[in-house]
Short mmCIF file of C-alpha atoms and ligand atoms in Angstrom, two decimals:
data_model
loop_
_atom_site.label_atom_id
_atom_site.label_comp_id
_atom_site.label_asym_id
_atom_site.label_seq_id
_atom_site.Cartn_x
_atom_site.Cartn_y
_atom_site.Cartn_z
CA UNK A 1 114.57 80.59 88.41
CA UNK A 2 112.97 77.62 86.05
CA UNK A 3 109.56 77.55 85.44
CA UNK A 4 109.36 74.67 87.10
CA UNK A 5 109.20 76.38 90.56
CA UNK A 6 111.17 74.40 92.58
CA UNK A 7 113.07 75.38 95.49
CA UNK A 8 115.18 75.04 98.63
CA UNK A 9 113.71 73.41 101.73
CA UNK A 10 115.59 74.25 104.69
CA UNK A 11 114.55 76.67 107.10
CA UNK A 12 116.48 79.76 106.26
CA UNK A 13 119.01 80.41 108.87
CA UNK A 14 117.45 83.76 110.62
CA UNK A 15 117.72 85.16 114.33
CA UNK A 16 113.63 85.05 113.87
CA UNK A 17 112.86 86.32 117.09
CA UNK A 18 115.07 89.51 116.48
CA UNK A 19 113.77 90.56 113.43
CA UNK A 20 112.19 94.10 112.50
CA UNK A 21 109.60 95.61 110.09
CA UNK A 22 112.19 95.94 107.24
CA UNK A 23 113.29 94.26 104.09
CA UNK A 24 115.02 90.98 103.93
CA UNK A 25 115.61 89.54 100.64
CA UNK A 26 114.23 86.42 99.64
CA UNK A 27 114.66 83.45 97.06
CA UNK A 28 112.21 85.06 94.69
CA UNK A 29 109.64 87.48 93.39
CA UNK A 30 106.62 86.69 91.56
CA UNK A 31 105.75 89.46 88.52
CA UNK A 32 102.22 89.19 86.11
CA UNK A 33 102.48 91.32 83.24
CA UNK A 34 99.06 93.28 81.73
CA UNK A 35 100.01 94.35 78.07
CA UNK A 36 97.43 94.12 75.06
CA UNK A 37 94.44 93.73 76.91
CA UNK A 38 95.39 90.46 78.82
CA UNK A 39 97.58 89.26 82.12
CA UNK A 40 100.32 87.27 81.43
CA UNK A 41 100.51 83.92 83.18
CA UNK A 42 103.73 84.89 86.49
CA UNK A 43 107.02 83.97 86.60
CA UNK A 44 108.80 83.69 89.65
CA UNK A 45 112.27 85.60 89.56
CA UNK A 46 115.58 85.70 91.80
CA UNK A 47 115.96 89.58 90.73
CA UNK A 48 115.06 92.11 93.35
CA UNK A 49 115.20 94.86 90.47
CA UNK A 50 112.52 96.02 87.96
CA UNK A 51 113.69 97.51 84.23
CA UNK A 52 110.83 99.93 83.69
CA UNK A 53 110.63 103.11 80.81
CA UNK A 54 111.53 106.41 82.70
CA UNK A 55 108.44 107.63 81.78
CA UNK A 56 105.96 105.02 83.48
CA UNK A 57 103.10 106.45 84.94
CA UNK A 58 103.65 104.66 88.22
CA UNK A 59 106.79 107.56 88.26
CA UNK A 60 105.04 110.12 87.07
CA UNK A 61 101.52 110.38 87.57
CA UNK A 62 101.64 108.04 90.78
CA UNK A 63 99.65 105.09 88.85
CA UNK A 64 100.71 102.68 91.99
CA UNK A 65 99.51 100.54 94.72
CA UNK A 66 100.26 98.27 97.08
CA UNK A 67 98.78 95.93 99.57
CA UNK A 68 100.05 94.11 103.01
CA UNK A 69 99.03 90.82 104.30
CA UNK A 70 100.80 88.02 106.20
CA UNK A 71 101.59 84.58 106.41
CA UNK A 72 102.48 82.26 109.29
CA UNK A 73 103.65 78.71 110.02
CA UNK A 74 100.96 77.55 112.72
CA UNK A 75 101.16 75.35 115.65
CA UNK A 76 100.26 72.22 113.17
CA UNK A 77 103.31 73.40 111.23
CA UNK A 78 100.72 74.36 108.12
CA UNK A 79 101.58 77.44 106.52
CA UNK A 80 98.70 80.16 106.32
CA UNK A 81 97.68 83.15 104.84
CA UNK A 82 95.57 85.61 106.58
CA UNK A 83 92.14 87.09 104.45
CA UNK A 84 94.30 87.13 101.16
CA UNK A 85 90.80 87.16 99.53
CA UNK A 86 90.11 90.42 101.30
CA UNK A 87 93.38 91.94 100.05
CA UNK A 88 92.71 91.15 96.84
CA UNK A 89 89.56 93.06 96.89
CA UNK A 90 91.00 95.85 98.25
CA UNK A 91 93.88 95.74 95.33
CA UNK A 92 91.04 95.58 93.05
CA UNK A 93 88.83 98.55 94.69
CA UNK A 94 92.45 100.57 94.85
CA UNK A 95 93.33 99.73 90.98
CA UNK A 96 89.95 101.03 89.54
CA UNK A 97 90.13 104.18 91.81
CA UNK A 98 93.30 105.33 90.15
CA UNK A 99 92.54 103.54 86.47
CA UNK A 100 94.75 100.89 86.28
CA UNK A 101 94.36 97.29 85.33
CA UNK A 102 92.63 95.40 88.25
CA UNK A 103 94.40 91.99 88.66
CA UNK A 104 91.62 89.15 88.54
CA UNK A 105 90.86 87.87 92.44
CA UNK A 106 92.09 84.53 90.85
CA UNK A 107 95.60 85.72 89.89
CA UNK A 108 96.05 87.89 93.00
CA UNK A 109 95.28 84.50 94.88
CA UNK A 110 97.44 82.73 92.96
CA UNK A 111 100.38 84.72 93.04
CA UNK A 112 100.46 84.91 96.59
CA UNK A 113 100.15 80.79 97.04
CA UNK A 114 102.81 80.66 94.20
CA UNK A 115 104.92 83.53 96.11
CA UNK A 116 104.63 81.88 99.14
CA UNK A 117 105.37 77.57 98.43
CA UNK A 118 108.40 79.44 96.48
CA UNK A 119 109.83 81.58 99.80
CA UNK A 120 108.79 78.48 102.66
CA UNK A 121 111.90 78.40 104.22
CA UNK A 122 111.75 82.52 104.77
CA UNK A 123 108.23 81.87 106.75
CA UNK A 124 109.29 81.93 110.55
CA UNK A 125 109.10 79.13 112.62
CA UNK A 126 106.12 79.01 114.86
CA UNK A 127 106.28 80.67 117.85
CA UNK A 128 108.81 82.75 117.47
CA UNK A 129 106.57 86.05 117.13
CA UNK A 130 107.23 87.10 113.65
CA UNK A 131 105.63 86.18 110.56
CA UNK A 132 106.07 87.10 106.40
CA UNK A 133 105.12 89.67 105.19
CA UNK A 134 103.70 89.65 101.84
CA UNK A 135 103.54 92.58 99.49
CA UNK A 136 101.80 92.19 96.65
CA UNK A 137 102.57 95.62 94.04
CA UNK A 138 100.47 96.91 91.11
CA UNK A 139 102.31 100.07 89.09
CA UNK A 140 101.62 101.39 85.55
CA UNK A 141 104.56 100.96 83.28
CA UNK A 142 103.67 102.30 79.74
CA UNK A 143 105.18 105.49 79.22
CA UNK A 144 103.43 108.70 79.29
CA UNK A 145 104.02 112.19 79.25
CA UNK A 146 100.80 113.61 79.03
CA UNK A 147 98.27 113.12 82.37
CA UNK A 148 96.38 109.71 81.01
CA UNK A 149 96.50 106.17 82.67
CA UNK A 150 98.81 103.45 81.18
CA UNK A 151 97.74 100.82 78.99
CA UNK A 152 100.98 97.83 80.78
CA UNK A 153 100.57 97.00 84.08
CA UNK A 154 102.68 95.35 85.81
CA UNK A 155 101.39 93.24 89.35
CA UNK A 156 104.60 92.42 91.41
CA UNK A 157 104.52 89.99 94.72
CA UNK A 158 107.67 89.71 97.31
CA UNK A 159 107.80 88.44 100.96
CA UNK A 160 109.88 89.51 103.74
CA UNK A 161 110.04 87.91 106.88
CA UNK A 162 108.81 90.44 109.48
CA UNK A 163 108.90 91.09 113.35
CA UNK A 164 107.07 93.98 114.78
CA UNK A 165 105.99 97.38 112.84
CA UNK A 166 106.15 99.30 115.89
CA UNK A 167 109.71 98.14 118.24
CA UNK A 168 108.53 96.66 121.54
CA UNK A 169 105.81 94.42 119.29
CA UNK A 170 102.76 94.46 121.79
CA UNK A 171 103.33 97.47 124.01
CA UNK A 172 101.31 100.67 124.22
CA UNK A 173 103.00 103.68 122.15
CA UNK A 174 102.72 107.25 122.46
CA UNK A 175 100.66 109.33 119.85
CA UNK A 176 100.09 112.50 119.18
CA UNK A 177 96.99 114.21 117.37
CA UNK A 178 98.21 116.03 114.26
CA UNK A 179 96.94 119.06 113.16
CA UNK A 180 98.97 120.21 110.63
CA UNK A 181 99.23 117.86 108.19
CA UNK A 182 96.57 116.03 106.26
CA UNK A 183 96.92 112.81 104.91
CA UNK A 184 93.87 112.42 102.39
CA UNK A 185 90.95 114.37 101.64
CA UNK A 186 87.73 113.85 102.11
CA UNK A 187 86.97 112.97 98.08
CA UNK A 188 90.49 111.82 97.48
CA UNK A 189 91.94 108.38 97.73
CA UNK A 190 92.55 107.96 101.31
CA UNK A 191 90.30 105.09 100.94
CA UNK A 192 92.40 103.25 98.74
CA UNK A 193 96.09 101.99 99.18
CA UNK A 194 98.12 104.14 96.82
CA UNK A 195 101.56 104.70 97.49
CA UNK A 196 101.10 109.06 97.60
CA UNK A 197 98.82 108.58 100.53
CA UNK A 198 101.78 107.43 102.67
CA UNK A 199 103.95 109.92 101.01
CA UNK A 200 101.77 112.72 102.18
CA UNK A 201 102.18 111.37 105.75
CA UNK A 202 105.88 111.37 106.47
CA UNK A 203 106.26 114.50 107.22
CA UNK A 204 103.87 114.07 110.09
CA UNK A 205 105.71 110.63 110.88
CA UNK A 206 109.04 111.89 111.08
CA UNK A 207 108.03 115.12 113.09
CA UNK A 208 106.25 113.18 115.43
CA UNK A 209 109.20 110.22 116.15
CA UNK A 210 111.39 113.43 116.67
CA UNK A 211 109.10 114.60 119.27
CA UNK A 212 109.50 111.06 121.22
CA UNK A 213 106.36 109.94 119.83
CA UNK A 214 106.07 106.78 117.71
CA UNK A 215 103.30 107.97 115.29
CA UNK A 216 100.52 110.58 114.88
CA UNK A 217 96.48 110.36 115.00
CA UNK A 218 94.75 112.43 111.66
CA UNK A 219 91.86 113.89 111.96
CA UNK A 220 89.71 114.29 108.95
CA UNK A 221 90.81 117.11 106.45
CA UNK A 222 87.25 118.72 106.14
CA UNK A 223 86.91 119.61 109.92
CA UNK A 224 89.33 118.49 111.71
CA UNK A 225 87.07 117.31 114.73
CA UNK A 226 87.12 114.00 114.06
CA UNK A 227 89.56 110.85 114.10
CA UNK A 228 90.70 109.05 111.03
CA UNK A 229 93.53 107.07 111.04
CA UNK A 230 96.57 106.27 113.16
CA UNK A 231 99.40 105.79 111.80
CA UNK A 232 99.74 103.25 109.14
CA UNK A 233 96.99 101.63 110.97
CA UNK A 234 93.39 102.29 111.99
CA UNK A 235 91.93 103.74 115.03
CA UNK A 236 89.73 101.66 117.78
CA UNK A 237 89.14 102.63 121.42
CA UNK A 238 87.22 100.75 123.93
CA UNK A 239 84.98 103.28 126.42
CA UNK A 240 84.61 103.00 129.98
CA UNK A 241 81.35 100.45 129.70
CA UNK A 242 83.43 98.26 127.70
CA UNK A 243 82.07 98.88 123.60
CA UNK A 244 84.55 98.57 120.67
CA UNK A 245 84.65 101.87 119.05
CA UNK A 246 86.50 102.80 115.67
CA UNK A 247 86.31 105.64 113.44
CA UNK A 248 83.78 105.66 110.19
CA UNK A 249 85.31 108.26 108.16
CA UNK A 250 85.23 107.55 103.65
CA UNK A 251 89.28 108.70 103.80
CA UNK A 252 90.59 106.09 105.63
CA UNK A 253 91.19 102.81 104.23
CA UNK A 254 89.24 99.83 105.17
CA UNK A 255 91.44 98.06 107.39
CA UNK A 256 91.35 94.10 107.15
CA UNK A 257 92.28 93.82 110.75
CA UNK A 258 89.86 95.97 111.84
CA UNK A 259 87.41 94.47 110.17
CA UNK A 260 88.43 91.02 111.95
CA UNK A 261 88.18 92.63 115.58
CA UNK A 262 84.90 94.03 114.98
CA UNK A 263 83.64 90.62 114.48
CA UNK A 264 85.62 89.42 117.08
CA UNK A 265 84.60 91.89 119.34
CA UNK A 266 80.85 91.20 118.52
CA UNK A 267 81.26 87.54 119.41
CA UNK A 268 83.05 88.55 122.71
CA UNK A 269 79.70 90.89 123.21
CA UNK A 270 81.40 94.44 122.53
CA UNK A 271 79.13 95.81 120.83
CA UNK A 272 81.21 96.74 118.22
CA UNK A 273 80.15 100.17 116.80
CA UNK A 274 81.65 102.24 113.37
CA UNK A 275 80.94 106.17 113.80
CA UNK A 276 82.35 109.26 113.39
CA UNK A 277 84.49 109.89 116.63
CA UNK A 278 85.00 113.21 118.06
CA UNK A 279 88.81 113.66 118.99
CA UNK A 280 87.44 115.06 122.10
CA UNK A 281 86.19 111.90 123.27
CA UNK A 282 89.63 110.31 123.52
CA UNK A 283 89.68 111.94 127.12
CA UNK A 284 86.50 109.39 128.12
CA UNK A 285 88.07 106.65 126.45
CA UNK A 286 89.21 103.27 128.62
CA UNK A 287 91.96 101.81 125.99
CA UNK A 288 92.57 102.66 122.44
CA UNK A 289 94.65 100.75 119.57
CA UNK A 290 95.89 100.94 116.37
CA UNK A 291 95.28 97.98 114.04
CA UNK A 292 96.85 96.72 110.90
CA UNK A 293 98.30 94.08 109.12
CA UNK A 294 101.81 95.03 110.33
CA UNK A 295 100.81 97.04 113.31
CA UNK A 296 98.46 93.85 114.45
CA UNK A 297 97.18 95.76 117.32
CA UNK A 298 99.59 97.67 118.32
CA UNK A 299 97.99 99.62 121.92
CA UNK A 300 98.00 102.89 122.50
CA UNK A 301 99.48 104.18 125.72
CA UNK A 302 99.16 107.81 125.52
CA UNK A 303 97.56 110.74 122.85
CA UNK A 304 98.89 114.15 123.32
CA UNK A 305 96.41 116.69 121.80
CA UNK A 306 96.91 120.09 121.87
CA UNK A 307 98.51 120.72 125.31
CA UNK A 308 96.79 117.77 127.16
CA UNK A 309 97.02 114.55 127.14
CA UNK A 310 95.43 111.32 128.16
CA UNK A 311 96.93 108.23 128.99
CA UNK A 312 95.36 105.18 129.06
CA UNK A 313 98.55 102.75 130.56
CA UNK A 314 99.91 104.47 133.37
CA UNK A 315 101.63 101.27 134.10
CA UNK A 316 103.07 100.71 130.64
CA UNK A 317 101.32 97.84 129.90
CA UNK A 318 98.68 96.82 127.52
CA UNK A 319 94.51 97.36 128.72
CA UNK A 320 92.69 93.60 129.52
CA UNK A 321 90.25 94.13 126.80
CA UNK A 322 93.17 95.23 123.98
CA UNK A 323 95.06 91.78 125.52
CA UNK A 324 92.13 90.01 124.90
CA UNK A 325 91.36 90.70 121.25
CA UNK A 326 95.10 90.66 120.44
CA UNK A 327 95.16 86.92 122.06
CA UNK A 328 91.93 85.64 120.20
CA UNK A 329 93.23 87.24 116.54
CA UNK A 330 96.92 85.42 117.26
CA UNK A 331 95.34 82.56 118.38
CA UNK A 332 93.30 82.35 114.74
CA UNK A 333 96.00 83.41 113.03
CA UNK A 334 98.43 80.84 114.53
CA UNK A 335 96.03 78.10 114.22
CA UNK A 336 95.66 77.82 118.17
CA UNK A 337 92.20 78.17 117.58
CA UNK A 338 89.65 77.13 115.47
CA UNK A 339 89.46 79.32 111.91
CA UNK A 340 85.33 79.49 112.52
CA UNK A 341 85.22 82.28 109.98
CA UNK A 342 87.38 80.54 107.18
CA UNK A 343 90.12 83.68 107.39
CA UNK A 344 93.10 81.15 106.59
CA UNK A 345 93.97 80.16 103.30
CA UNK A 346 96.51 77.11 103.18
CA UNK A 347 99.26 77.04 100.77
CA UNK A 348 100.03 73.63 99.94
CA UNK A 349 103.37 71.83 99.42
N1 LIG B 401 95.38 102.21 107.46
C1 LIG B 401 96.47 102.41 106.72
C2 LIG B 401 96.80 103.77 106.28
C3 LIG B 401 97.29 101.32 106.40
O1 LIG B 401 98.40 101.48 105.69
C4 LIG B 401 96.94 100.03 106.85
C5 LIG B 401 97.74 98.86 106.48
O2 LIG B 401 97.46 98.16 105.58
C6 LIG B 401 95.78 99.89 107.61
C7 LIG B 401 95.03 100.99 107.90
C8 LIG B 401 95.38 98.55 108.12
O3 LIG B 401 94.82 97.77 107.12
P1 LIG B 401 94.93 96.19 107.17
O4 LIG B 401 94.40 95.77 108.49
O5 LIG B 401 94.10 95.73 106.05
O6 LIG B 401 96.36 95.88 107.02
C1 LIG B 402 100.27 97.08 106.40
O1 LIG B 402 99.92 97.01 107.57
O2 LIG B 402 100.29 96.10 105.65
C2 LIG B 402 100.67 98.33 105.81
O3 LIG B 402 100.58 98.46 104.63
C3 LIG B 402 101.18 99.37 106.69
C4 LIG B 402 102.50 99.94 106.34
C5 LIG B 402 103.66 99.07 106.60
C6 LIG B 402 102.55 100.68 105.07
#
């Protein structure tokens, strides 16, 4: 690819409507290199492959991270991204956690506008449901053998076009509370978006989708009383008098989405509330979610805990109040609604 970043126009040629949460490939990638001290200035590349020594700490020592966000064609036709500012904070929180080279906010932003103009045609057509995913990647690559943090970074960006995380898109799942399996501790780095966190949960994952369920609810390492997060997503519930509940908890990571419906759910007069929630409260509970960027809000349907369970959609279909905040957030990200809160960032051309 030339430096001079230009690139095909036509829609790409996709059943959009039919696509899953997997990998795609793309025109490009976008890679920043950290080496001496300084960030390199990007280049956009065709190849899907990265040459790195076999000793890199990202291998090794797990000196990675990642982040998720998404953009969207709206009903204008403008291309948006959703709260890339937010993700970039997150990267940077993350990237100090585990010692590695934080990527300036600036050159997050602008890899993910450059990313982005580069892949147009990949973003799917509005209204078809789905939406690209963007997945910005920060790994050590100076070799190491001895436990120490690299001095070369390198901060990779690619795009997939996406459809659902979880298969039917906006239909309650079935979860169940795991017990044996913890997926950060309480001082650890649950908090932050390194790649061993979701390493450490696929054994629960995969035990659960054997069972028949489509993910599992933690509950914090130290005690095991209360929730943390669900799936690959965090936790809400609304109770019976109608208040947005989600779990406060330092070893989950601070979900963007969630953050959105909390202020959403204050303006729609939820009272919106972050505290420690006792797993035995899930039995009082009127709805309950899981948010994310890929999961959006994904609701849940059922949570088998120990040998009871509750379920909160006999009917199989999503609660009012769950409908509700899943309609407003589409509606903002879509540009169906006004963007009051300045959450979409336009990438031009
Ligand atoms: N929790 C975990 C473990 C996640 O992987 C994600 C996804 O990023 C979330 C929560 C949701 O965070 P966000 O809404 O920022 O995507
Ligand atoms: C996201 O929602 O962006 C995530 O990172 C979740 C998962 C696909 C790892």
């Amino acid at each position: 690819m030339s430096n001079t970043e230009t690139h095909e126009t036509q829609k790409a040629n996709l059943n959009w409507s039919e696509l899953i949460f997997g990998y795609t490939k793309t025109d490009c990638n976008i890679r920043y290199t950290f080496s001496n001290g300084q960030w390199d200035d990007g280049v956009l590349t065709e190849d899907e492959n990265i040459p790195i020594h076999m000793a890199s700490t990202c291998l090794h020592y797990g000196q990675e991270c990642f982040e998720g966000l998404k953009a969207f064609e709206t009903k204008s036709g403008d291309v948006v991204v959703f709260r890339a500012d937010e993700n970039a904070k997150r990267m940077d929180y993350t990237a100090r956690k585990i010692l590695m080279a934080p990527p300036p906010i600036d050159m997050f932003l602008e890899a993910v506008d450059r990313v982005v103009q580069a892949n147009r045609r990949f973003v799917p057509p509005y209204g078809t449901g789905a939406s690209l995913y963007i997945r910005p990647l920060l790994i050590g690559i100076g070799p190491r053998v001895g436990v120490k943090p690299s001095d070369d970074y390198m901060l990779m960006v690619f795009v997939t076009p996406v459809g659902p995380y979880f298969k039917n898109g906006f239909k309650p799942v079935k979860m169940i509370v795991e017990e044996k399996v913890d997926r950060a501790a309480p001082l650890g780095v649950g908090d932050a978006k390194v790649g061993g966190n979701y390493a450490a949960s696929l054994r629960a994952g995969a035990a659960a989708r054997e069972k028949g369920y489509a993910d599992v609810v933690y509950l914090d390492a130290k005690e095991r009383k209360y929730i943390d997060e669900s799936g690959p997503a965090n936790f809400f519930a609304i109770t019976k008098d109608g208040q947005y509940l989600t779990p406060k908890s330092d070893s989950i990571l601070p979900s963007i989405t969630n953050k959105s419906l909390v202020t959403l759910a204050d303006e729609m007069g939820l009272r919106p509330e972050r505290r420690p929630i006792d797993i035995e409260e899930i039995f009082d509970f009127a709805e309950a979610g899981c948010c994310g960027t890929a999961a959006v809000i994904t609701p849940i349907g059922s949570i088998r805990y120990r040998e009871r369970e509750v379920v909160y959609s006999p009917d199989g279909e999503p609660g009012p109040i769950s409908t509700k905040l899943y309609n407003k957030l589409r509606a903002i990200q879509l540009g169906e609604e006004p963007d009051t809160h300045g959450w979409l960032r336009t990438i031009e051309g």
